[in-house]
């Protein structure tokens, strides 16, 4: 970024203090938005700001929904039904709140087009680069989870007709190709298909598990322990891994921010967030509790295989589009962040040229290749999800949004007792984020090490059937 642009961001004028949910009442200046716009309306006649709030809601839904709903039932076993339900509700409410905080901050600081830009406003260039790096790592890891999910589906549908590494490679190629579509507005129609696909697939599994006498993965004769617990008493490692899995299921709100830059009316952001998160949390709670109630510890990972071989193929056949679109969106978000940074440093890339397209495709291919390698290095779906939550999303979705709020509400520390309490409460939330980052990472890493020791993970780049269709 040029020195002049650094000064512009640093010199952004302060604004009146507002609370979460007040974007409509916040100071919003379209001229300011145009001044700092990366995708300018006049550039070669290419119009990027075409996303209305309904389409934004669906993009948000697809970013959040797929990986979470496939991993939460497994986490329920670690925490028990009560603990798991409270965790889903609590983390969902917190992530919704901080999504609104980020939207408020972006709409009142027009120069911010990403979570890293916001980090620069409150913490300077070092914090910006740290948050930018975490953002890229987070969504590359999420892309890796999409590759694992898609490869698992292809294994299930083909009866493991090829080495899992080849299915993962094919999945990576599909996801990279899909992510290379340049505009969110063009990706929008895919999100509708992807969301409906995965929602119907999960719904089929939910119905399927309730029709069986015993879980498909449990012993089919004799007595067995279902493993259902209303209240569980997990070890620290198990509890933190399960908590991080549930937390990350709705923590990807930093991916919402690039969409604002392409929304027709950025002030509609809050409406899109509330619609998305209401649907997501209701679905998570319902689906996860039902699957855990009927499958207990025998729930598969991902959960689409929990209703038996036949229903597994039906669910994956329907959900394949959703799994592909999830990985596509995650990779698109990561690549768009890198590309926007390059646009700011090299204005000539804004032209609709061969260099422009070559740079964009290089971003998606390079990051997609890294996602493929990481997916094969940590091939257990829920562990990859949990690791993403602890290392990346705890700082990005809890600590930084808390800091953003404190920055824009500095006067509250000297206000009334209520305002002082709210001010202190945001420091507590930041502390929770730090604990989740450190404790969660330790718990997940230990879980991965244990999985390698006991043979749950056979090794990196393994050909073993990850859908458990055979063996």
PDB file of N, CA and C in Angstrom, residues 70 165 175 312 421 439:
ATOM      1  N   UNK A  70     -21.965 -30.096   9.674  1.00  0.00           N
ATOM      2  CA  UNK A  70     -21.384 -31.427   9.500  1.00  0.00           C
ATOM      3  C   UNK A  70     -20.475 -31.836  10.653  1.00  0.00           C
ATOM      4  N   UNK A 165      -6.469 -39.618  -2.120  1.00  0.00           N
ATOM      5  CA  UNK A 165      -5.661 -38.467  -2.529  1.00  0.00           C
ATOM      6  C   UNK A 165      -6.098 -37.963  -3.903  1.00  0.00           C
ATOM      7  N   UNK A 175     -12.866 -26.903  -6.827  1.00  0.00           N
ATOM      8  CA  UNK A 175     -13.011 -25.753  -5.939  1.00  0.00           C
ATOM      9  C   UNK A 175     -12.222 -24.553  -6.465  1.00  0.00           C
ATOM     10  N   UNK A 312     -26.311 -42.627   3.194  1.00  0.00           N
ATOM     11  CA  UNK A 312     -25.050 -41.890   3.032  1.00  0.00           C
ATOM     12  C   UNK A 312     -24.875 -41.478   1.572  1.00  0.00           C
ATOM     13  N   UNK A 421     -19.660  -0.750  32.798  1.00  0.00           N
ATOM     14  CA  UNK A 421     -19.792  -2.209  32.874  1.00  0.00           C
ATOM     15  C   UNK A 421     -19.700  -2.830  31.478  1.00  0.00           C
ATOM     16  N   UNK A 439      -5.846 -22.146  24.720  1.00  0.00           N
ATOM     17  CA  UNK A 439      -6.332 -23.429  25.219  1.00  0.00           C
ATOM     18  C   UNK A 439      -6.868 -24.314  24.118  1.00  0.00           C
TER      19      UNK A 439
END
